[in-house]
Amino acid sequence: MTPSHIDDGDLVRWLDGGTMTLTQRTAVERHLADCAPCAARHRTLADATARVHAAQQGVALPVSLATPPWHRPAAARRTLRPRFAAARWRVPNASAARTIAAATVLFVAGVAAALSPVRTWIASRATARTTARTTARATRVARPTGPAAALPNATAWHHVDLAFVPDADRLTIELRGASGDTLVIHAGSGAAVRVRARAPGADPTVIVLPHAVRLGRDDVPASAFDVELSVRTRAVEVSGARGPRVRLTRAAVSAPEGWRVVVP
Amino acid sequence: MRLSVVSAPVAASASSPMDPERLYREHVASLYRYALRLCGDPELAADVVQETFMRLVRRPPRDLAPRAWLFQVATNLAREWGRTGARRERLLRVAPVDALLADAPPAPDADVLAREAHATVHAALAGLSERDRTILLMREEGFTHAEIAAAVGTTPKSVGTLIARALTKLAALLAPTREAR
């Protein structure tokens, strides 16, 4: 409080009460009675406070929060939609910038491929690479035991591709629905993870959280993932409600440029 | 192992200060009001509240008082999930009055005017910075200056001044509306 006028902070403290002594409060009240500018500021602050208070009282609790989430049946539980994708998660081909970048790369590659020396070099590299990749995939793809044979034809499945960089060492991917399976990926911070979520007959529901991804719907009996992990990934746990728990480590499934896990 | 986020809380007894049932009953309305004003999207606010309480169940706070912890987590979630500022601002500005306020039966004129007045305040709140909005909303929910200071990373003594500045900005944003009437 200055000798001439009341400090704004003191005005608020006086309005809020509790942080001023009785002497200080009395001093503020006396000053407000005699000082028109301070009284006007006080009215402004008090009026804004009252309007915020009145506006906040008009907010009602939505039905979805009437009961705690742990009491709700699975089918009635709220799910977080993948609307946060734009903020943290990158869905392939979702941004115009990516489209432009891809088009640019294609254009440059097309021009380069038109040149005879480049075309010869690409042809030689492609042959070598196909051979190497076929060999590597046989060691990289892990198929935990399960009712894979019962899954519908792949053409009847819909999928959603996600590519993201978790900001923590541990990223959880939940398989919802009857399978209850869970993937826990111990990815190094900043490591890229790509997931293709599949569900029969309709697009799988994807729920993106800061450190977890929930895939699948409660009413769909089965779903599946293709997960591509970066080289910095240390281990993947594949867990099922009914099946055995599987933990894959880089020592068990090693590949120089990353590895891929398919969970039916 | 079934890693289900939704699991019945078993860690705390009903008399414990960390009893999720009691904390939910006591704070869900206040937390939703706060989250709604903070992020501007009713569905997002409900998600924020739900996730906040699920985190309480999964990993209860050790150091902070539960109420302060709940609001801190909700603040972080709202900030994180609504990080696209333009989108949040748009939502805050265009959210229909009916989506933000309590459902009500066909109302007399006084109620209609009150709802419009509330919507005006909500729009003005949306025009404030995130920090100012957080400060005013925490104050409205009854937090002390010390708790607000801890939440926004300042000293308790300066909170009064910050509140006054935020209120003055809010009053300035509300003034044209008032003059127009």
Tab-separated table of C-alpha atoms in Angstrom:
chain	number	residue	atom	x	y	z
A	1	MET	CA	0.000	0.000	0.000
A	2	THR	CA	1.479	3.375	-0.947
A	3	PRO	CA	0.854	6.447	1.189
A	4	SER	CA	-1.341	7.954	-1.518
A	5	HIS	CA	-3.191	4.990	-3.001
A	6	ILE	CA	-3.814	1.333	-2.307
A	7	ASP	CA	-1.703	-1.138	-4.212
A	8	ASP	CA	-3.656	-3.410	-6.601
A	9	GLY	CA	-2.318	-6.483	-4.858
A	10	ASP	CA	-3.524	-5.181	-1.504
A	11	LEU	CA	-6.943	-4.487	-2.972
A	12	VAL	CA	-7.206	-8.092	-4.110
A	13	ARG	CA	-5.902	-9.384	-0.801
A	14	TRP	CA	-8.511	-7.267	0.919
A	15	LEU	CA	-11.219	-8.664	-1.364
A	16	ASP	CA	-10.070	-12.234	-0.797
A	17	GLY	CA	-9.542	-11.863	2.954
A	18	GLY	CA	-7.422	-14.191	5.015
A	19	THR	CA	-4.028	-12.758	4.171
A	20	MET	CA	-4.336	-9.381	5.899
A	21	THR	CA	-4.306	-8.462	9.535
A	22	LEU	CA	-7.267	-6.663	11.057
A	23	THR	CA	-5.231	-3.450	11.190
A	24	GLN	CA	-4.380	-3.691	7.490
A	25	ARG	CA	-7.995	-4.384	6.581
A	26	THR	CA	-9.195	-1.426	8.603
A	27	ALA	CA	-6.642	0.805	6.909
A	28	VAL	CA	-7.827	-0.296	3.466
A	29	GLU	CA	-11.458	0.284	4.377
A	30	ARG	CA	-10.737	3.777	5.675
A	31	HIS	CA	-8.764	4.642	2.572
A	32	LEU	CA	-11.497	3.392	0.263
A	33	ALA	CA	-14.035	5.546	2.061
A	34	ASP	CA	-12.007	8.690	1.305
A	35	CYS	CA	-10.293	7.976	-2.032
A	36	ALA	CA	-12.483	7.998	-5.115
A	37	PRO	CA	-9.867	6.575	-7.560
A	38	CYS	CA	-9.124	3.626	-5.275
A	39	ALA	CA	-12.833	3.087	-4.675
A	40	ALA	CA	-13.358	3.006	-8.435
A	41	ARG	CA	-10.572	0.440	-8.888
A	42	HIS	CA	-12.052	-1.566	-6.074
A	43	ARG	CA	-15.456	-1.548	-7.791
A	44	THR	CA	-13.880	-2.684	-11.058
A	45	LEU	CA	-12.093	-5.593	-9.407
A	46	ALA	CA	-15.091	-6.570	-7.288
A	47	ASP	CA	-17.443	-6.391	-10.258
A	48	ALA	CA	-15.182	-8.561	-12.437
A	49	THR	CA	-14.835	-11.038	-9.584
A	50	ALA	CA	-18.585	-11.225	-9.151
A	51	ARG	CA	-19.163	-11.743	-12.859
A	52	VAL	CA	-16.654	-14.580	-13.025
A	53	HIS	CA	-18.282	-16.150	-9.993
A	54	ALA	CA	-21.782	-15.881	-11.491
A	55	ALA	CA	-20.645	-17.296	-14.827
A	56	GLN	CA	-18.910	-20.254	-13.218
A	57	GLN	CA	-21.981	-21.149	-11.194
A	58	GLY	CA	-23.892	-21.723	-14.430
A	59	VAL	CA	-21.706	-24.686	-15.400
A	60	ALA	CA	-23.356	-28.062	-14.876
A	61	LEU	CA	-21.644	-31.392	-14.608
A	62	PRO	CA	-22.120	-33.493	-17.756
A	63	VAL	CA	-23.866	-36.824	-17.459
A	64	SER	CA	-20.666	-38.628	-18.400
A	65	LEU	CA	-19.065	-37.498	-15.146
A	66	ALA	CA	-21.999	-38.312	-12.891
A	67	THR	CA	-20.233	-41.447	-11.710
A	68	PRO	CA	-16.520	-42.097	-11.314
A	69	PRO	CA	-15.014	-43.743	-14.385
A	70	TRP	CA	-13.998	-46.838	-12.419
A	71	HIS	CA	-17.672	-47.540	-11.675
A	72	ARG	CA	-18.845	-47.395	-15.255
A	73	PRO	CA	-19.316	-50.493	-17.342
A	74	ALA	CA	-16.873	-50.800	-20.175
A	75	ALA	CA	-19.479	-50.056	-22.831
A	76	ALA	CA	-20.543	-46.817	-21.133
A	77	ARG	CA	-17.060	-45.558	-20.432
A	78	ARG	CA	-16.019	-42.368	-22.090
A	79	THR	CA	-13.231	-42.706	-24.541
A	80	LEU	CA	-10.785	-40.088	-25.570
A	81	ARG	CA	-10.957	-39.506	-29.262
A	82	PRO	CA	-7.821	-39.134	-31.363
A	83	ARG	CA	-8.440	-35.443	-31.671
A	84	PHE	CA	-5.182	-34.643	-29.963
A	85	ALA	CA	-3.285	-36.017	-32.884
A	86	ALA	CA	-2.529	-32.596	-34.206
A	87	ALA	CA	-0.859	-31.540	-31.007
A	88	ARG	CA	1.531	-34.392	-30.275
A	89	TRP	CA	1.014	-37.213	-32.647
A	90	ARG	CA	1.611	-37.344	-36.303
A	91	VAL	CA	-0.772	-39.246	-38.506
A	92	PRO	CA	0.822	-39.987	-41.846
A	93	ASN	CA	-0.364	-37.785	-44.679
A	94	ALA	CA	-2.274	-35.636	-42.243
A	95	SER	CA	-0.569	-32.362	-42.939
A	96	ALA	CA	-0.234	-30.344	-46.034
A	97	ALA	CA	3.455	-29.904	-45.319
A	98	ARG	CA	4.013	-33.619	-45.526
A	99	THR	CA	2.087	-33.842	-48.739
A	100	ILE	CA	4.185	-31.075	-50.249
A	101	ALA	CA	7.384	-32.706	-49.008
A	102	ALA	CA	6.345	-36.072	-50.423
A	103	ALA	CA	5.439	-34.530	-53.753
A	104	THR	CA	8.785	-32.761	-53.878
A	105	VAL	CA	10.678	-35.960	-53.141
A	106	LEU	CA	8.715	-37.836	-55.791
A	107	PHE	CA	9.368	-35.121	-58.337
A	108	VAL	CA	13.102	-35.087	-57.653
A	109	ALA	CA	13.233	-38.885	-57.664
A	110	GLY	CA	11.351	-38.974	-60.952
A	111	VAL	CA	13.746	-36.535	-62.575
A	112	ALA	CA	16.725	-38.472	-61.221
A	113	ALA	CA	15.321	-41.802	-62.357
A	114	ALA	CA	15.004	-40.455	-65.872
A	115	LEU	CA	18.764	-40.160	-66.059
A	116	SER	CA	20.329	-43.342	-67.378
A	117	PRO	CA	23.246	-43.707	-64.870
A	118	VAL	CA	20.900	-43.181	-61.933
A	119	ARG	CA	18.410	-45.704	-63.309
A	120	THR	CA	21.120	-48.324	-63.634
A	121	TRP	CA	22.314	-47.673	-60.086
A	122	ILE	CA	18.741	-47.904	-58.649
A	123	ALA	CA	18.111	-51.190	-60.428
A	124	SER	CA	21.270	-52.730	-58.996
A	125	ARG	CA	20.493	-51.468	-55.463
A	126	ALA	CA	16.865	-52.652	-55.586
A	127	THR	CA	17.866	-56.195	-56.350
A	128	ALA	CA	20.328	-56.325	-53.458
A	129	ARG	CA	17.888	-54.692	-51.044
A	130	THR	CA	14.987	-57.052	-51.788
A	131	THR	CA	17.137	-60.020	-50.939
A	132	ALA	CA	18.366	-58.460	-47.699
A	133	ARG	CA	14.896	-57.402	-46.543
A	134	THR	CA	13.333	-60.804	-47.102
A	135	THR	CA	15.988	-62.365	-44.930
A	136	ALA	CA	15.671	-59.766	-42.210
A	137	ARG	CA	11.876	-59.917	-41.969
A	138	ALA	CA	11.929	-63.620	-41.275
A	139	THR	CA	13.852	-62.941	-38.085
A	140	ARG	CA	12.126	-59.761	-37.108
A	141	VAL	CA	8.454	-60.661	-37.206
A	142	ALA	CA	7.372	-62.251	-33.952
A	143	ARG	CA	3.991	-63.968	-33.785
A	144	PRO	CA	2.905	-64.820	-30.266
A	145	THR	CA	0.706	-67.855	-29.995
A	146	GLY	CA	-3.007	-67.085	-30.213
A	147	PRO	CA	-6.124	-67.548	-32.280
A	148	ALA	CA	-4.532	-66.046	-35.324
A	149	ALA	CA	-6.095	-68.616	-37.606
A	150	ALA	CA	-9.552	-67.498	-36.545
A	151	LEU	CA	-9.052	-63.936	-37.707
A	152	PRO	CA	-11.107	-62.849	-40.703
A	153	ASN	CA	-9.600	-62.407	-44.096
A	154	ALA	CA	-7.197	-59.488	-44.133
A	155	THR	CA	-9.186	-57.763	-46.858
A	156	ALA	CA	-12.131	-57.373	-44.462
A	157	TRP	CA	-10.025	-55.501	-41.960
A	158	HIS	CA	-9.826	-51.763	-41.682
A	159	HIS	CA	-6.754	-50.068	-40.386
A	160	VAL	CA	-5.427	-46.808	-39.040
A	161	ASP	CA	-1.771	-45.845	-39.268
A	162	LEU	CA	-0.141	-43.863	-36.528
A	163	ALA	CA	3.383	-42.578	-36.316
A	164	PHE	CA	4.525	-40.868	-33.180
A	165	VAL	CA	7.430	-40.031	-30.960
A	166	PRO	CA	6.655	-40.704	-27.302
A	167	ASP	CA	8.153	-38.192	-24.920
A	168	ALA	CA	8.826	-40.781	-22.247
A	169	ASP	CA	10.765	-44.001	-22.080
A	170	ARG	CA	7.644	-46.051	-21.615
A	171	LEU	CA	4.740	-46.065	-24.014
A	172	THR	CA	1.726	-48.242	-23.424
A	173	ILE	CA	-0.450	-49.524	-26.226
A	174	GLU	CA	-3.675	-51.075	-25.028
A	175	LEU	CA	-5.744	-53.476	-27.023
A	176	ARG	CA	-9.280	-53.005	-25.848
A	177	GLY	CA	-12.145	-55.323	-26.416
A	178	ALA	CA	-12.377	-58.998	-25.686
A	179	SER	CA	-8.691	-59.670	-26.260
A	180	GLY	CA	-7.541	-57.382	-23.476
A	181	ASP	CA	-4.019	-57.559	-24.862
A	182	THR	CA	-1.469	-54.941	-24.078
A	183	LEU	CA	1.767	-53.909	-25.671
A	184	VAL	CA	4.213	-52.099	-23.451
A	185	ILE	CA	6.984	-50.552	-25.462
A	186	HIS	CA	10.091	-49.407	-23.687
A	187	ALA	CA	11.148	-46.905	-26.250
A	188	GLY	CA	13.926	-44.453	-25.790
A	189	SER	CA	12.751	-40.889	-25.493
A	190	GLY	CA	12.484	-39.350	-28.913
A	191	ALA	CA	12.386	-42.721	-30.674
A	192	ALA	CA	9.868	-43.013	-33.490
A	193	VAL	CA	7.189	-45.670	-33.229
A	194	ARG	CA	4.808	-46.571	-36.014
A	195	VAL	CA	1.619	-48.494	-35.384
A	196	ARG	CA	-0.941	-49.898	-37.778
A	197	ALA	CA	-4.082	-50.749	-35.830
A	198	ARG	CA	-6.483	-53.147	-37.501
A	199	ALA	CA	-10.066	-54.065	-36.722
A	200	PRO	CA	-12.530	-56.228	-38.611
A	201	GLY	CA	-15.277	-54.483	-40.520
A	202	ALA	CA	-14.657	-50.913	-39.367
A	203	ASP	CA	-11.892	-48.483	-38.525
A	204	PRO	CA	-10.444	-49.252	-35.118
A	205	THR	CA	-10.951	-46.716	-32.416
A	206	VAL	CA	-7.723	-44.983	-31.554
A	207	ILE	CA	-7.402	-43.176	-28.267
A	208	VAL	CA	-4.249	-41.172	-27.909
A	209	LEU	CA	-2.944	-40.218	-24.491
A	210	PRO	CA	0.371	-38.597	-23.604
A	211	HIS	CA	2.045	-41.869	-22.730
A	212	ALA	CA	-0.389	-44.437	-24.039
A	213	VAL	CA	-2.420	-45.429	-27.052
A	214	ARG	CA	-5.627	-47.380	-26.683
A	215	LEU	CA	-6.745	-49.278	-29.726
A	216	GLY	CA	-9.892	-51.189	-30.470
A	217	ARG	CA	-13.481	-51.002	-29.375
A	218	ASP	CA	-15.289	-52.662	-26.531
A	219	ASP	CA	-17.824	-54.178	-28.887
A	220	VAL	CA	-15.332	-55.662	-31.319
A	221	PRO	CA	-14.114	-59.108	-30.340
A	222	ALA	CA	-10.707	-58.911	-31.940
A	223	SER	CA	-8.210	-56.429	-33.207
A	224	ALA	CA	-4.570	-56.438	-34.196
A	225	PHE	CA	-1.479	-54.313	-34.405
A	226	ASP	CA	1.492	-53.975	-36.649
A	227	VAL	CA	4.058	-52.067	-34.679
A	228	GLU	CA	7.301	-50.829	-36.111
A	229	LEU	CA	9.840	-49.754	-33.568
A	230	SER	CA	12.937	-47.696	-33.962
A	231	VAL	CA	16.437	-48.838	-33.345
A	232	ARG	CA	16.360	-47.146	-29.955
A	233	THR	CA	13.593	-49.384	-28.711
A	234	ARG	CA	14.947	-51.618	-26.005
A	235	ALA	CA	12.159	-54.131	-25.446
A	236	VAL	CA	8.522	-54.909	-26.118
A	237	GLU	CA	6.200	-56.773	-23.811
A	238	VAL	CA	3.252	-58.512	-25.399
A	239	SER	CA	0.669	-59.398	-22.804
A	240	GLY	CA	-2.696	-61.028	-23.150
A	241	ALA	CA	-5.641	-61.495	-20.842
A	242	ARG	CA	-5.740	-65.174	-21.726
A	243	GLY	CA	-2.499	-65.957	-23.443
A	244	PRO	CA	1.031	-66.180	-22.118
A	245	ARG	CA	3.123	-63.130	-21.563
A	246	VAL	CA	5.881	-62.570	-24.039
A	247	ARG	CA	8.773	-60.219	-23.652
A	248	LEU	CA	10.908	-59.544	-26.657
A	249	THR	CA	14.232	-57.872	-26.304
A	250	ARG	CA	16.674	-56.578	-28.817
A	251	ALA	CA	18.953	-59.455	-27.938
A	252	ALA	CA	16.214	-61.898	-28.881
A	253	VAL	CA	15.068	-60.093	-31.999
A	254	SER	CA	17.909	-58.135	-33.409
A	255	ALA	CA	17.893	-56.152	-36.543
A	256	PRO	CA	20.234	-53.371	-37.496
A	257	GLU	CA	17.677	-50.824	-38.653
A	258	GLY	CA	14.739	-51.445	-36.348
A	259	TRP	CA	12.295	-54.240	-35.913
A	260	ARG	CA	8.660	-55.058	-36.334
A	261	VAL	CA	6.200	-56.942	-34.182
A	262	VAL	CA	2.893	-58.320	-35.414
A	263	VAL	CA	0.387	-59.193	-32.740
A	264	PRO	CA	-2.678	-61.022	-33.984
B	1	MET	CA	-1.178	-58.950	-17.449
B	2	ARG	CA	-4.111	-56.826	-18.381
B	3	LEU	CA	-3.198	-53.230	-18.265
B	4	SER	CA	-6.619	-51.763	-17.825
B	5	VAL	CA	-6.752	-48.091	-17.046
B	6	VAL	CA	-10.140	-48.501	-15.512
B	7	SER	CA	-9.722	-50.495	-12.367
B	8	ALA	CA	-11.540	-50.180	-9.092
B	9	PRO	CA	-9.557	-48.188	-6.551
B	10	VAL	CA	-8.469	-50.435	-3.747
B	11	ALA	CA	-5.453	-48.719	-2.284
B	12	ALA	CA	-7.143	-46.213	-0.039
B	13	SER	CA	-9.827	-46.781	2.538
B	14	ALA	CA	-12.960	-44.676	2.699
B	15	SER	CA	-11.609	-42.641	5.602
B	16	SER	CA	-8.268	-41.962	3.911
B	17	PRO	CA	-7.587	-38.473	2.591
B	18	MET	CA	-6.718	-40.178	-0.695
B	19	ASP	CA	-10.015	-42.032	-0.912
B	20	PRO	CA	-10.841	-41.593	-4.630
B	21	GLU	CA	-14.566	-41.976	-4.081
B	22	ARG	CA	-14.670	-39.116	-1.615
B	23	LEU	CA	-12.315	-36.953	-3.655
B	24	TYR	CA	-14.420	-37.547	-6.751
B	25	ARG	CA	-17.621	-36.563	-4.971
B	26	GLU	CA	-16.064	-33.464	-3.486
B	27	HIS	CA	-14.102	-32.132	-6.420
B	28	VAL	CA	-15.498	-33.397	-9.705
B	29	ALA	CA	-17.867	-30.463	-10.235
B	30	SER	CA	-15.280	-27.894	-9.301
B	31	LEU	CA	-12.634	-29.579	-11.431
B	32	TYR	CA	-14.939	-29.782	-14.432
B	33	ARG	CA	-15.894	-26.107	-14.137
B	34	TYR	CA	-12.234	-25.235	-13.993
B	35	ALA	CA	-11.210	-27.484	-16.872
B	36	LEU	CA	-14.071	-26.280	-19.027
B	37	ARG	CA	-13.101	-22.671	-18.655
B	38	LEU	CA	-9.464	-23.509	-19.139
B	39	CYS	CA	-9.775	-25.461	-22.375
B	40	GLY	CA	-13.153	-24.289	-23.674
B	41	ASP	CA	-14.339	-27.641	-24.984
B	42	PRO	CA	-16.947	-29.495	-22.873
B	43	GLU	CA	-15.917	-32.912	-24.166
B	44	LEU	CA	-12.244	-32.215	-23.755
B	45	ALA	CA	-12.895	-30.900	-20.249
B	46	ALA	CA	-14.767	-34.103	-19.354
B	47	ASP	CA	-11.883	-36.146	-20.723
B	48	VAL	CA	-9.412	-34.092	-18.737
B	49	VAL	CA	-11.409	-34.652	-15.551
B	50	GLN	CA	-11.741	-38.355	-16.190
B	51	GLU	CA	-8.063	-38.803	-16.907
B	52	THR	CA	-7.130	-36.702	-13.878
B	53	PHE	CA	-9.087	-38.964	-11.560
B	54	MET	CA	-7.763	-42.083	-13.243
B	55	ARG	CA	-4.260	-40.833	-12.556
B	56	LEU	CA	-5.269	-40.271	-8.964
B	57	VAL	CA	-6.305	-43.913	-8.780
B	58	ARG	CA	-3.250	-45.205	-10.570
B	59	ARG	CA	-0.647	-43.066	-8.864
B	60	PRO	CA	-1.894	-41.034	-5.890
B	61	PRO	CA	0.144	-37.966	-4.975
B	62	ARG	CA	2.616	-38.211	-2.133
B	63	ASP	CA	3.733	-34.671	-1.595
B	64	LEU	CA	0.864	-32.445	-2.627
B	65	ALA	CA	-2.534	-32.046	-1.038
B	66	PRO	CA	-4.968	-34.047	-3.185
B	67	ARG	CA	-7.060	-31.071	-4.254
B	68	ALA	CA	-4.074	-29.038	-5.355
B	69	TRP	CA	-2.689	-32.125	-7.086
B	70	LEU	CA	-5.957	-32.706	-8.972
B	71	PHE	CA	-6.036	-29.148	-10.258
B	72	GLN	CA	-2.387	-29.242	-11.174
B	73	VAL	CA	-2.815	-32.429	-13.183
B	74	ALA	CA	-5.941	-31.071	-14.852
B	75	THR	CA	-4.110	-27.862	-15.716
B	76	ASN	CA	-1.256	-29.796	-17.272
B	77	LEU	CA	-3.593	-32.082	-19.203
B	78	ALA	CA	-5.693	-29.205	-20.485
B	79	ARG	CA	-2.547	-27.397	-21.514
B	80	GLU	CA	-1.021	-30.454	-23.126
B	81	TRP	CA	-4.095	-31.656	-24.948
B	82	GLY	CA	-5.194	-28.231	-25.996
B	83	ARG	CA	-1.749	-27.115	-27.014
B	84	THR	CA	-2.836	-25.989	-30.412
B	85	GLY	CA	-3.557	-22.476	-29.278
B	86	ALA	CA	-5.481	-21.392	-32.302
B	87	ARG	CA	-7.789	-24.332	-32.010
B	88	ARG	CA	-8.406	-23.703	-28.340
B	89	GLU	CA	-9.027	-20.036	-28.895
B	90	ARG	CA	-11.477	-20.887	-31.646
B	91	LEU	CA	-13.299	-23.325	-29.418
B	92	LEU	CA	-13.420	-20.861	-26.592
B	93	ARG	CA	-14.878	-18.224	-28.814
B	94	VAL	CA	-17.365	-20.195	-30.840
B	95	ALA	CA	-18.542	-22.726	-28.258
B	96	PRO	CA	-22.287	-22.321	-28.146
B	97	VAL	CA	-23.777	-21.052	-24.957
B	98	ASP	CA	-25.869	-24.179	-24.581
B	99	ALA	CA	-22.789	-26.374	-24.693
B	100	LEU	CA	-21.120	-24.487	-21.900
B	101	LEU	CA	-23.897	-23.833	-19.476
B	102	ALA	CA	-26.241	-25.980	-17.519
B	103	ASP	CA	-29.149	-27.473	-19.355
B	104	ALA	CA	-32.253	-25.603	-18.486
B	105	PRO	CA	-35.938	-25.741	-19.284
B	106	PRO	CA	-37.423	-23.006	-21.461
B	107	ALA	CA	-36.429	-20.000	-19.452
B	108	PRO	CA	-38.020	-16.646	-18.730
B	109	ASP	CA	-36.340	-13.515	-20.013
B	110	ALA	CA	-34.262	-13.020	-16.884
B	111	ASP	CA	-32.694	-16.435	-17.257
B	112	VAL	CA	-31.989	-15.870	-20.919
B	113	LEU	CA	-30.259	-12.610	-20.088
B	114	ALA	CA	-28.254	-14.284	-17.344
B	115	ARG	CA	-27.102	-16.998	-19.705
B	116	GLU	CA	-26.071	-14.420	-22.260
B	117	ALA	CA	-24.189	-12.521	-19.579
B	118	HIS	CA	-22.380	-15.699	-18.546
B	119	ALA	CA	-21.478	-16.434	-22.126
B	120	THR	CA	-20.052	-12.938	-22.425
B	121	VAL	CA	-17.861	-13.544	-19.383
B	122	HIS	CA	-16.740	-16.872	-20.805
B	123	ALA	CA	-15.761	-15.206	-24.053
B	124	ALA	CA	-13.856	-12.548	-22.132
B	125	LEU	CA	-12.055	-15.218	-20.119
B	126	ALA	CA	-11.096	-16.853	-23.382
B	127	GLY	CA	-9.478	-13.607	-24.415
B	128	LEU	CA	-7.076	-13.682	-21.494
B	129	SER	CA	-3.699	-15.344	-21.527
B	130	GLU	CA	-3.527	-18.899	-20.248
B	131	ARG	CA	-1.753	-17.771	-17.106
B	132	ASP	CA	-4.281	-15.053	-16.312
B	133	ARG	CA	-7.134	-17.466	-16.936
B	134	THR	CA	-5.573	-20.098	-14.686
B	135	ILE	CA	-5.056	-17.572	-11.918
B	136	LEU	CA	-8.627	-16.261	-12.036
B	137	LEU	CA	-10.182	-19.726	-12.254
B	138	MET	CA	-8.122	-21.105	-9.392
B	139	ARG	CA	-9.052	-18.100	-7.310
B	140	GLU	CA	-12.695	-18.624	-8.190
B	141	GLU	CA	-12.415	-22.238	-7.032
B	142	GLY	CA	-11.222	-21.053	-3.641
B	143	PHE	CA	-7.499	-21.650	-3.834
B	144	THR	CA	-5.296	-19.544	-1.592
B	145	HIS	CA	-2.735	-17.162	-2.994
B	146	ALA	CA	-0.006	-19.559	-1.888
B	147	GLU	CA	-1.574	-22.436	-3.815
B	148	ILE	CA	-2.064	-20.285	-6.902
B	149	ALA	CA	1.534	-19.131	-6.635
B	150	ALA	CA	2.731	-22.730	-6.518
B	151	ALA	CA	0.618	-23.610	-9.550
B	152	VAL	CA	1.800	-20.779	-11.776
B	153	GLY	CA	5.343	-20.593	-10.459
B	154	THR	CA	5.478	-17.277	-8.660
B	155	THR	CA	5.571	-15.946	-5.126
B	156	PRO	CA	2.425	-15.721	-2.987
B	157	LYS	CA	3.009	-12.008	-2.499
B	158	SER	CA	2.837	-11.290	-6.206
B	159	VAL	CA	-0.350	-13.265	-6.757
B	160	GLY	CA	-2.551	-10.400	-5.571
B	161	THR	CA	-1.036	-8.115	-8.181
B	162	LEU	CA	-1.365	-10.757	-10.895
B	163	ILE	CA	-5.027	-11.289	-9.997
B	164	ALA	CA	-5.648	-7.551	-10.076
B	165	ARG	CA	-4.051	-7.275	-13.522
B	166	ALA	CA	-6.050	-10.214	-14.836
B	167	LEU	CA	-9.282	-8.792	-13.433
B	168	THR	CA	-8.518	-5.402	-14.946
B	169	LYS	CA	-7.946	-7.006	-18.351
B	170	LEU	CA	-11.151	-8.975	-17.970
B	171	ALA	CA	-13.059	-5.831	-17.042
B	172	ALA	CA	-11.648	-4.107	-20.116
B	173	LEU	CA	-12.786	-6.975	-22.321
B	174	LEU	CA	-16.225	-6.866	-20.747
B	175	ALA	CA	-16.552	-3.099	-20.967
B	176	PRO	CA	-17.546	-2.799	-24.653
B	177	THR	CA	-20.331	-5.298	-24.115
B	178	ARG	CA	-21.598	-3.415	-21.126
B	179	GLU	CA	-21.480	-0.085	-22.946
B	180	ALA	CA	-23.349	-1.575	-25.867
B	181	ARG	CA	-26.292	-2.477	-23.660
